[in-house]
Amino acid sequence: MSQADGLVASHPAERHDLGLDPGQTQWKSRLEALLGEGARAGADLVEVFLERTDHIGVLAEQDTITSVSPAFGMGAGIRVFKGHRDGFVSTNDLSDAGLLLALDQALAMLSLERNAAASLKAFEGLKPLRDFAIDKHQWLSQSPDLATSTALLLQGTNLLERHGKHLDVRRGSYSRDWQEVLVAASDGTFGHDIRLHQSSGLSVLAADGEHRASIGRRYGTTDRPDDLRNWDVESSAIEVCSSAAKMLYADYVDGGQMPVVLANRFGGVIFHEACGHLLETTQVERGTTPFADQVGEAIAHSAVTAIDEGLSAGAFGSISMDDEGMESERTVLIENGVLKRFLSDRAGEMRTGHARTGSGRRQSHGFAAASRMRNTYIAAGPHKPEDLISSIDKGLYCKSMGGGSVGATGQFNFSVEEGYLIENGQLGQPVKGATLIGEAKEVMPRISMCADDLDLAAGYCGSVSGSIFVTVGQPHIKVDSITVGGR
Amino acid sequence: MTTTPSTAASTPLNVHALRDQLHALAKRDGIQRWDLGASCSTNASVQVDRGEAKQMKASQRSSITVRVWNEAGLVGITSTSDLSQSGLEKALTGAKEASRFGNADDVPGFSPLATAPIPELDRPLQPAQGIQTLLTRLKAAEHDLLAHHKAIETVPYNGLSEGSSERIYLNSDGALRQMQRTQASLYLYARAEEAGRKPRSGGAVRVALGSQGLDVQGCVEEAAQRTISHLNYQAIDTGRYLICFTPEAFLDLLGAFSSLVNARAVLDGVSLSQVESLGTSVAVPFFSLHDNGLHPGHVGAAPFDGEGTPTQRLCLIHNGRLESFLHSEATARRFGVAPTGHAGLGAKVSVGPDWFEVGTSEGTSSGTTHLHHATTTEPFVLIESLNALHAGVKASQGSFSLPFDGWLVRGGERISVESATVAGDIREVLNGIVHLEADAKVTHQGVCPHVWVDGLAITGEA
């Protein structure tokens, strides 16, 4: 029986409840058969991404659990490359027939078809498995059960009540995302991994008459089953309540051009939006980055060194291998202001020539991988945070950031959740309603001081390959001038 | 064997078999009360880059959401992408497990309208053209767009897609809803740059029931005009301005603050409205707002919501007065009204708008009819689109601070605005509307005229 016959002949019933552990299933032979079919059809490369997921989301409001939402699933994404083009098909059907149908569709997109004997290049089979999941099979069962997570969230909303004032709404949320992946490609790539992400957060809406403030904090880690159990929920509640109390009566900021100091941790979103996305080969391909031809040139102030780290222990954006089966690495993007590397995935390497960096990431099997950030941060500098503030006569201190985005022209924006005026080198009154906008080429040279207190924060990043877990980070930094949108 | 990628409506879900299957499984597990929402879809899309195919995609997706009520009457829910017998069984088990943590204070029930007649929608299913045809059309569209101006060098964001989907709802009381639809979309966002100047961009979107029905030429023309019109940009002075929102921009803003009319948000305390807000004035007297999921221009229209409640046209604001909220079964029960057809499906059911219609209340007028975005000579800022709504809107506070694309218009001349934000409070916006133009535009998000608001703060670089 040929490999193809084997694929077609398998019973549809086997599509379900299949684990992806290649040590316990026949996935290797099934994948080799599939990849062989694609290679013989004339594809330059065929890649299969298999996924199994188990998610739980819990929400507590006031003193009640109001939502428990389990979800699970599995699926495959098949991508075929020919020249600089690629075709991608995703499906929930993991039967042999289902996978073959998806392969046929992907081939047809590139005007290829099976049994055409188009290629003399033989597929040499998969290499020995690189199994990053060896020690991870117990993670799901080691993660907190519903009783534990619901109890902790209720403890959190109770602590908010205890530490806060004028709180109309108190919320605690928790999500646990378990994902098992198996990646195989016709260049022999064969990798297996299990990822575990947990995220917990507290948020409040404080209201007093016409005054209102909504404040939230989210914490997240990867690969740590005990994360939620170790969560210092009281410190989190105190932090949220403290910020809400300060922001409740804050005035709206007056807009204009001014120097700003961005706090460490989630302040790192400025680099993520202003520059990080522009250093992905996806942007080089599109012609939407101003830095495309500037490797080796100064693109930022000499105070700036920026890194995209795949393996920061426990950090939300850490990955053992990327979603194309490549082991993760530490990538120095900018060193002392000089552009060193771009973040590249398989397609990015093929289309732009920038070598892969283990940065091919995707939300799920429904997306083709693309070059994406992992744990991205600006390195610590020599200053103390207070040095940055004291160097400013009149400006803005951004203690906590909201989300942001960057557009096709490289203009970025992000919102300030908790801000304070800086007057005569001192922190002044709290202000709200600020949005920072600018362009990377102009702003990166204006990051003139970095403090010595680098810290990371968990977040989610939405882009061409979906929403993924990332970390942003930085020490306190000073931007000499930026547009602050306000009233 | 070669399979040509196609999005032709796939074999319909066997809803009766699914119901019988679930009924048997539930009976076996002693579950008396349950409901289910399921969906299946196929989609194909293409992207191009300077005349070459860049990435082509297709997908087949399926999902089920099952809810069960346990012996104590509490609700649990589970979702899965596995529509097989074992997937269904696992989902049912998961839902039963989750029901132990159901909220006794707010138990969703079946919609009393889940078996009521549903409206007839005139949305004929359109045949798929196939991915190679999509590719050819998109290449031609990109070529046309690039030819419009020498400064337009790329169309970095583009896509042409077509797909079909099916959705069902059924419950243990005999409700059985099923619908199929097809949909296609095209988006083109060009990037232009002139020597010594910053890059600029502009774009347009079209949707239709099928890819054959897409207004490709109109999309190309609009994307080109918008991109070119932003080339001659200038910084704007910080200050307060007379603003004219395009229909798309105003619908975006309104959508970001839809918690104003969302009963779930009201009950949760995160809306600017309270239960007592019904009947009070929330906007200028000539302003009206409806939600009409049945509008003929709504390509993605569905005849029922996640709980099986029929879709309807609902008056939310009339003569500036708040008339109604959007409801699920649970929120409607709390308010003592009927569900409105705006629910999702969950342990805690979400509520959301479908298709806004903004207009002037019948028999009323702003009295400032001299304002028109094409002819007004006094200076104003025409806001074409708002960016980063996910970050710059504080819905529970009412405030927003958003980057925008637009023009400063003086004496009919449009000068593109460089790097600026607009900020304000949605309550001030609704009460500061000075005029709604007569001609409402059907967009892919809703129906709305150009909306004029006075005195909003703009921060620029000048």
PDB file of N, CA and C in Angstrom, chain B residues 113-184:
ATOM      1  N   LEU B 113     -39.080  33.700  22.691  1.00  0.00           N
ATOM      2  CA  LEU B 113     -39.317  33.905  21.259  1.00  0.00           C
ATOM      3  C   LEU B 113     -38.500  32.928  20.398  1.00  0.00           C
ATOM      4  N   ALA B 114     -37.928  31.919  21.048  1.00  0.00           N
ATOM      5  CA  ALA B 114     -37.061  31.000  20.302  1.00  0.00           C
ATOM      6  C   ALA B 114     -37.823  30.142  19.307  1.00  0.00           C
ATOM      7  N   THR B 115     -39.141  30.093  19.455  1.00  0.00           N
ATOM      8  CA  THR B 115     -39.950  29.348  18.478  1.00  0.00           C
ATOM      9  C   THR B 115     -40.906  30.267  17.718  1.00  0.00           C
ATOM     10  N   ALA B 116     -40.777  31.571  17.924  1.00  0.00           N
ATOM     11  CA  ALA B 116     -41.636  32.523  17.201  1.00  0.00           C
ATOM     12  C   ALA B 116     -41.215  32.585  15.737  1.00  0.00           C
ATOM     13  N   PRO B 117     -42.107  33.013  14.873  1.00  0.00           N
ATOM     14  CA  PRO B 117     -41.732  33.124  13.456  1.00  0.00           C
ATOM     15  C   PRO B 117     -40.560  34.072  13.275  1.00  0.00           C
ATOM     16  N   ILE B 118     -39.689  33.738  12.356  1.00  0.00           N
ATOM     17  CA  ILE B 118     -38.551  34.618  12.082  1.00  0.00           C
ATOM     18  C   ILE B 118     -38.764  35.331  10.746  1.00  0.00           C
ATOM     19  N   PRO B 119     -38.146  36.492  10.591  1.00  0.00           N
ATOM     20  CA  PRO B 119     -38.365  37.268   9.367  1.00  0.00           C
ATOM     21  C   PRO B 119     -37.737  36.597   8.151  1.00  0.00           C
ATOM     22  N   GLU B 120     -38.364  36.841   7.027  1.00  0.00           N
ATOM     23  CA  GLU B 120     -37.805  36.371   5.757  1.00  0.00           C
ATOM     24  C   GLU B 120     -36.723  37.358   5.321  1.00  0.00           C
ATOM     25  N   LEU B 121     -35.570  36.854   4.999  1.00  0.00           N
ATOM     26  CA  LEU B 121     -34.495  37.726   4.528  1.00  0.00           C
ATOM     27  C   LEU B 121     -34.232  37.451   3.052  1.00  0.00           C
ATOM     28  N   ASP B 122     -34.140  38.521   2.306  1.00  0.00           N
ATOM     29  CA  ASP B 122     -33.852  38.365   0.889  1.00  0.00           C
ATOM     30  C   ASP B 122     -32.337  38.425   0.687  1.00  0.00           C
ATOM     31  N   ARG B 123     -31.692  37.329   0.989  1.00  0.00           N
ATOM     32  CA  ARG B 123     -30.234  37.245   0.859  1.00  0.00           C
ATOM     33  C   ARG B 123     -29.887  35.971   0.097  1.00  0.00           C
ATOM     34  N   PRO B 124     -30.124  35.948  -1.216  1.00  0.00           N
ATOM     35  CA  PRO B 124     -29.874  34.719  -1.969  1.00  0.00           C
ATOM     36  C   PRO B 124     -28.411  34.283  -1.885  1.00  0.00           C
ATOM     37  N   LEU B 125     -28.227  32.990  -1.734  1.00  0.00           N
ATOM     38  CA  LEU B 125     -26.861  32.471  -1.676  1.00  0.00           C
ATOM     39  C   LEU B 125     -26.195  32.651  -3.039  1.00  0.00           C
ATOM     40  N   GLN B 126     -24.954  33.093  -2.994  1.00  0.00           N
ATOM     41  CA  GLN B 126     -24.226  33.345  -4.236  1.00  0.00           C
ATOM     42  C   GLN B 126     -23.178  32.255  -4.455  1.00  0.00           C
ATOM     43  N   PRO B 127     -23.015  31.845  -5.699  1.00  0.00           N
ATOM     44  CA  PRO B 127     -22.003  30.808  -5.959  1.00  0.00           C
ATOM     45  C   PRO B 127     -20.595  31.371  -5.786  1.00  0.00           C
ATOM     46  N   ALA B 128     -19.683  30.512  -5.354  1.00  0.00           N
ATOM     47  CA  ALA B 128     -18.289  30.928  -5.219  1.00  0.00           C
ATOM     48  C   ALA B 128     -17.639  30.965  -6.592  1.00  0.00           C
ATOM     49  N   GLN B 129     -16.728  31.894  -6.759  1.00  0.00           N
ATOM     50  CA  GLN B 129     -16.038  31.995  -8.042  1.00  0.00           C
ATOM     51  C   GLN B 129     -14.744  31.189  -8.077  1.00  0.00           C
ATOM     52  N   GLY B 130     -14.229  30.863  -6.927  1.00  0.00           N
ATOM     53  CA  GLY B 130     -12.972  30.111  -6.886  1.00  0.00           C
ATOM     54  C   GLY B 130     -11.783  31.035  -6.720  1.00  0.00           C
ATOM     55  N   ILE B 131     -10.752  30.478  -6.134  1.00  0.00           N
ATOM     56  CA  ILE B 131      -9.643  31.322  -5.688  1.00  0.00           C
ATOM     57  C   ILE B 131      -8.831  31.899  -6.849  1.00  0.00           C
ATOM     58  N   GLN B 132      -8.730  31.199  -7.948  1.00  0.00           N
ATOM     59  CA  GLN B 132      -7.966  31.749  -9.078  1.00  0.00           C
ATOM     60  C   GLN B 132      -8.677  32.968  -9.672  1.00  0.00           C
ATOM     61  N   THR B 133      -9.995  32.927  -9.687  1.00  0.00           N
ATOM     62  CA  THR B 133     -10.756  34.089 -10.166  1.00  0.00           C
ATOM     63  C   THR B 133     -10.582  35.262  -9.210  1.00  0.00           C
ATOM     64  N   LEU B 134     -10.627  34.972  -7.917  1.00  0.00           N
ATOM     65  CA  LEU B 134     -10.389  36.036  -6.937  1.00  0.00           C
ATOM     66  C   LEU B 134      -9.025  36.681  -7.171  1.00  0.00           C
ATOM     67  N   LEU B 135      -8.051  35.834  -7.419  1.00  0.00           N
ATOM     68  CA  LEU B 135      -6.687  36.325  -7.616  1.00  0.00           C
ATOM     69  C   LEU B 135      -6.605  37.238  -8.840  1.00  0.00           C
ATOM     70  N   THR B 136      -7.219  36.812  -9.909  1.00  0.00           N
ATOM     71  CA  THR B 136      -7.191  37.617 -11.130  1.00  0.00           C
ATOM     72  C   THR B 136      -7.841  38.980 -10.897  1.00  0.00           C
ATOM     73  N   ARG B 137      -8.961  38.970 -10.215  1.00  0.00           N
ATOM     74  CA  ARG B 137      -9.673  40.238  -9.976  1.00  0.00           C
ATOM     75  C   ARG B 137      -8.882  41.154  -9.055  1.00  0.00           C
ATOM     76  N   LEU B 138      -8.253  40.569  -8.048  1.00  0.00           N
ATOM     77  CA  LEU B 138      -7.495  41.406  -7.108  1.00  0.00           C
ATOM     78  C   LEU B 138      -6.234  41.974  -7.774  1.00  0.00           C
ATOM     79  N   LYS B 139      -5.598  41.175  -8.599  1.00  0.00           N
ATOM     80  CA  LYS B 139      -4.431  41.691  -9.328  1.00  0.00           C
ATOM     81  C   LYS B 139      -4.832  42.892 -10.185  1.00  0.00           C
ATOM     82  N   ALA B 140      -5.960  42.762 -10.847  1.00  0.00           N
ATOM     83  CA  ALA B 140      -6.424  43.855 -11.707  1.00  0.00           C
ATOM     84  C   ALA B 140      -6.754  45.091 -10.878  1.00  0.00           C
ATOM     85  N   ALA B 141      -7.380  44.873  -9.730  1.00  0.00           N
ATOM     86  CA  ALA B 141      -7.732  46.002  -8.858  1.00  0.00           C
ATOM     87  C   ALA B 141      -6.468  46.703  -8.357  1.00  0.00           C
ATOM     88  N   GLU B 142      -5.495  45.916  -7.955  1.00  0.00           N
ATOM     89  CA  GLU B 142      -4.237  46.514  -7.483  1.00  0.00           C
ATOM     90  C   GLU B 142      -3.567  47.303  -8.608  1.00  0.00           C
ATOM     91  N   HIS B 143      -3.568  46.722  -9.784  1.00  0.00           N
ATOM     92  CA  HIS B 143      -2.962  47.393 -10.943  1.00  0.00           C
ATOM     93  C   HIS B 143      -3.639  48.738 -11.199  1.00  0.00           C
ATOM     94  N   ASP B 144      -4.957  48.740 -11.166  1.00  0.00           N
ATOM     95  CA  ASP B 144      -5.703  49.981 -11.390  1.00  0.00           C
ATOM     96  C   ASP B 144      -5.384  51.026 -10.327  1.00  0.00           C
ATOM     97  N   LEU B 145      -5.303  50.576  -9.103  1.00  0.00           N
ATOM     98  CA  LEU B 145      -5.040  51.500  -7.998  1.00  0.00           C
ATOM     99  C   LEU B 145      -3.633  52.094  -8.122  1.00  0.00           C
ATOM    100  N   LEU B 146      -2.664  51.261  -8.434  1.00  0.00           N
ATOM    101  CA  LEU B 146      -1.281  51.752  -8.589  1.00  0.00           C
ATOM    102  C   LEU B 146      -1.179  52.753  -9.732  1.00  0.00           C
ATOM    103  N   ALA B 147      -2.033  52.596 -10.726  1.00  0.00           N
ATOM    104  CA  ALA B 147      -1.966  53.473 -11.899  1.00  0.00           C
ATOM    105  C   ALA B 147      -2.593  54.839 -11.662  1.00  0.00           C
ATOM    106  N   HIS B 148      -3.282  55.001 -10.542  1.00  0.00           N
ATOM    107  CA  HIS B 148      -3.981  56.252 -10.301  1.00  0.00           C
ATOM    108  C   HIS B 148      -3.053  57.427 -10.010  1.00  0.00           C
ATOM    109  N   HIS B 149      -1.886  57.167  -9.444  1.00  0.00           N
ATOM    110  CA  HIS B 149      -0.989  58.270  -9.094  1.00  0.00           C
ATOM    111  C   HIS B 149       0.420  57.711  -8.949  1.00  0.00           C
ATOM    112  N   LYS B 150       1.393  58.472  -9.439  1.00  0.00           N
ATOM    113  CA  LYS B 150       2.770  57.957  -9.406  1.00  0.00           C
ATOM    114  C   LYS B 150       3.288  57.792  -7.978  1.00  0.00           C
ATOM    115  N   ALA B 151       2.687  58.520  -7.054  1.00  0.00           N
ATOM    116  CA  ALA B 151       3.151  58.407  -5.666  1.00  0.00           C
ATOM    117  C   ALA B 151       2.664  57.122  -4.994  1.00  0.00           C
ATOM    118  N   ILE B 152       1.636  56.511  -5.561  1.00  0.00           N
ATOM    119  CA  ILE B 152       1.139  55.247  -4.975  1.00  0.00           C
ATOM    120  C   ILE B 152       2.028  54.127  -5.481  1.00  0.00           C
ATOM    121  N   GLU B 153       2.876  53.640  -4.604  1.00  0.00           N
ATOM    122  CA  GLU B 153       3.840  52.619  -5.017  1.00  0.00           C
ATOM    123  C   GLU B 153       3.436  51.215  -4.595  1.00  0.00           C
ATOM    124  N   THR B 154       2.677  51.126  -3.522  1.00  0.00           N
ATOM    125  CA  THR B 154       2.254  49.795  -3.062  1.00  0.00           C
ATOM    126  C   THR B 154       0.834  49.864  -2.507  1.00  0.00           C
ATOM    127  N   VAL B 155       0.245  48.701  -2.424  1.00  0.00           N
ATOM    128  CA  VAL B 155      -1.043  48.544  -1.741  1.00  0.00           C
ATOM    129  C   VAL B 155      -0.800  47.495  -0.651  1.00  0.00           C
ATOM    130  N   PRO B 156      -0.161  47.903   0.437  1.00  0.00           N
ATOM    131  CA  PRO B 156       0.345  46.907   1.394  1.00  0.00           C
ATOM    132  C   PRO B 156      -0.744  46.090   2.083  1.00  0.00           C
ATOM    133  N   TYR B 157      -1.909  46.676   2.214  1.00  0.00           N
ATOM    134  CA  TYR B 157      -2.999  45.910   2.827  1.00  0.00           C
ATOM    135  C   TYR B 157      -4.090  45.734   1.780  1.00  0.00           C
ATOM    136  N   ASN B 158      -4.274  44.516   1.354  1.00  0.00           N
ATOM    137  CA  ASN B 158      -5.321  44.230   0.383  1.00  0.00           C
ATOM    138  C   ASN B 158      -5.828  42.813   0.592  1.00  0.00           C
ATOM    139  N   GLY B 159      -7.021  42.565   0.174  1.00  0.00           N
ATOM    140  CA  GLY B 159      -7.565  41.214   0.300  1.00  0.00           C
ATOM    141  C   GLY B 159      -8.909  41.108  -0.380  1.00  0.00           C
ATOM    142  N   LEU B 160      -9.136  39.973  -0.993  1.00  0.00           N
ATOM    143  CA  LEU B 160     -10.422  39.672  -1.615  1.00  0.00           C
ATOM    144  C   LEU B 160     -10.825  38.290  -1.122  1.00  0.00           C
ATOM    145  N   SER B 161     -12.005  38.201  -0.546  1.00  0.00           N
ATOM    146  CA  SER B 161     -12.415  36.913   0.023  1.00  0.00           C
ATOM    147  C   SER B 161     -13.864  36.614  -0.302  1.00  0.00           C
ATOM    148  N   GLU B 162     -14.185  35.347  -0.283  1.00  0.00           N
ATOM    149  CA  GLU B 162     -15.571  34.910  -0.407  1.00  0.00           C
ATOM    150  C   GLU B 162     -15.759  33.707   0.508  1.00  0.00           C
ATOM    151  N   GLY B 163     -16.949  33.555   1.010  1.00  0.00           N
ATOM    152  CA  GLY B 163     -17.171  32.449   1.919  1.00  0.00           C
ATOM    153  C   GLY B 163     -18.637  32.162   2.128  1.00  0.00           C
ATOM    154  N   SER B 164     -18.887  31.024   2.722  1.00  0.00           N
ATOM    155  CA  SER B 164     -20.262  30.663   3.071  1.00  0.00           C
ATOM    156  C   SER B 164     -20.276  30.192   4.514  1.00  0.00           C
ATOM    157  N   SER B 165     -21.393  30.380   5.160  1.00  0.00           N
ATOM    158  CA  SER B 165     -21.486  29.945   6.543  1.00  0.00           C
ATOM    159  C   SER B 165     -22.899  29.487   6.858  1.00  0.00           C
ATOM    160  N   GLU B 166     -22.970  28.709   7.897  1.00  0.00           N
ATOM    161  CA  GLU B 166     -24.251  28.179   8.331  1.00  0.00           C
ATOM    162  C   GLU B 166     -24.303  28.281   9.851  1.00  0.00           C
ATOM    163  N   ARG B 167     -25.462  28.594  10.353  1.00  0.00           N
ATOM    164  CA  ARG B 167     -25.605  28.735  11.808  1.00  0.00           C
ATOM    165  C   ARG B 167     -26.911  28.076  12.237  1.00  0.00           C
ATOM    166  N   ILE B 168     -26.872  27.392  13.359  1.00  0.00           N
ATOM    167  CA  ILE B 168     -28.108  26.788  13.868  1.00  0.00           C
ATOM    168  C   ILE B 168     -28.255  27.078  15.363  1.00  0.00           C
ATOM    169  N   TYR B 169     -29.470  27.040  15.807  1.00  0.00           N
ATOM    170  CA  TYR B 169     -29.770  27.079  17.237  1.00  0.00           C
ATOM    171  C   TYR B 169     -30.861  26.060  17.500  1.00  0.00           C
ATOM    172  N   LEU B 170     -30.719  25.262  18.535  1.00  0.00           N
ATOM    173  CA  LEU B 170     -31.798  24.356  18.920  1.00  0.00           C
ATOM    174  C   LEU B 170     -31.767  24.143  20.429  1.00  0.00           C
ATOM    175  N   ASN B 171     -32.901  23.806  20.976  1.00  0.00           N
ATOM    176  CA  ASN B 171     -32.955  23.554  22.415  1.00  0.00           C
ATOM    177  C   ASN B 171     -33.898  22.414  22.755  1.00  0.00           C
ATOM    178  N   SER B 172     -33.846  22.000  24.012  1.00  0.00           N
ATOM    179  CA  SER B 172     -34.593  20.815  24.441  1.00  0.00           C
ATOM    180  C   SER B 172     -36.087  21.066  24.512  1.00  0.00           C
ATOM    181  N   ASP B 173     -36.514  22.306  24.310  1.00  0.00           N
ATOM    182  CA  ASP B 173     -37.956  22.593  24.247  1.00  0.00           C
ATOM    183  C   ASP B 173     -38.478  22.581  22.819  1.00  0.00           C
ATOM    184  N   GLY B 174     -37.634  22.204  21.888  1.00  0.00           N
ATOM    185  CA  GLY B 174     -38.101  22.052  20.516  1.00  0.00           C
ATOM    186  C   GLY B 174     -37.759  23.186  19.578  1.00  0.00           C
ATOM    187  N   ALA B 175     -37.063  24.206  20.055  1.00  0.00           N
ATOM    188  CA  ALA B 175     -36.662  25.281  19.129  1.00  0.00           C
ATOM    189  C   ALA B 175     -35.655  24.743  18.126  1.00  0.00           C
ATOM    190  N   LEU B 176     -35.792  25.179  16.894  1.00  0.00           N
ATOM    191  CA  LEU B 176     -34.874  24.725  15.847  1.00  0.00           C
ATOM    192  C   LEU B 176     -34.743  25.830  14.801  1.00  0.00           C
ATOM    193  N   ARG B 177     -33.589  26.465  14.790  1.00  0.00           N
ATOM    194  CA  ARG B 177     -33.327  27.549  13.849  1.00  0.00           C
ATOM    195  C   ARG B 177     -32.150  27.140  12.964  1.00  0.00           C
ATOM    196  N   GLN B 178     -32.212  27.544  11.714  1.00  0.00           N
ATOM    197  CA  GLN B 178     -31.119  27.234  10.807  1.00  0.00           C
ATOM    198  C   GLN B 178     -31.040  28.314   9.735  1.00  0.00           C
ATOM    199  N   MET B 179     -29.837  28.726   9.417  1.00  0.00           N
ATOM    200  CA  MET B 179     -29.670  29.712   8.351  1.00  0.00           C
ATOM    201  C   MET B 179     -28.356  29.493   7.614  1.00  0.00           C
ATOM    202  N   GLN B 180     -28.338  29.873   6.371  1.00  0.00           N
ATOM    203  CA  GLN B 180     -27.113  29.839   5.572  1.00  0.00           C
ATOM    204  C   GLN B 180     -26.933  31.197   4.911  1.00  0.00           C
ATOM    205  N   ARG B 181     -25.712  31.576   4.711  1.00  0.00           N
ATOM    206  CA  ARG B 181     -25.484  32.810   3.973  1.00  0.00           C
ATOM    207  C   ARG B 181     -24.117  32.754   3.281  1.00  0.00           C
ATOM    208  N   THR B 182     -23.979  33.587   2.289  1.00  0.00           N
ATOM    209  CA  THR B 182     -22.680  33.767   1.642  1.00  0.00           C
ATOM    210  C   THR B 182     -22.282  35.228   1.770  1.00  0.00           C
ATOM    211  N   GLN B 183     -21.005  35.476   1.738  1.00  0.00           N
ATOM    212  CA  GLN B 183     -20.516  36.848   1.902  1.00  0.00           C
ATOM    213  C   GLN B 183     -19.153  36.985   1.233  1.00  0.00           C
ATOM    214  N   ALA B 184     -18.911  38.160   0.690  1.00  0.00           N
ATOM    215  CA  ALA B 184     -17.604  38.441   0.080  1.00  0.00           C
ATOM    216  C   ALA B 184     -17.155  39.826   0.506  1.00  0.00           C
TER     217      ALA B 184
END
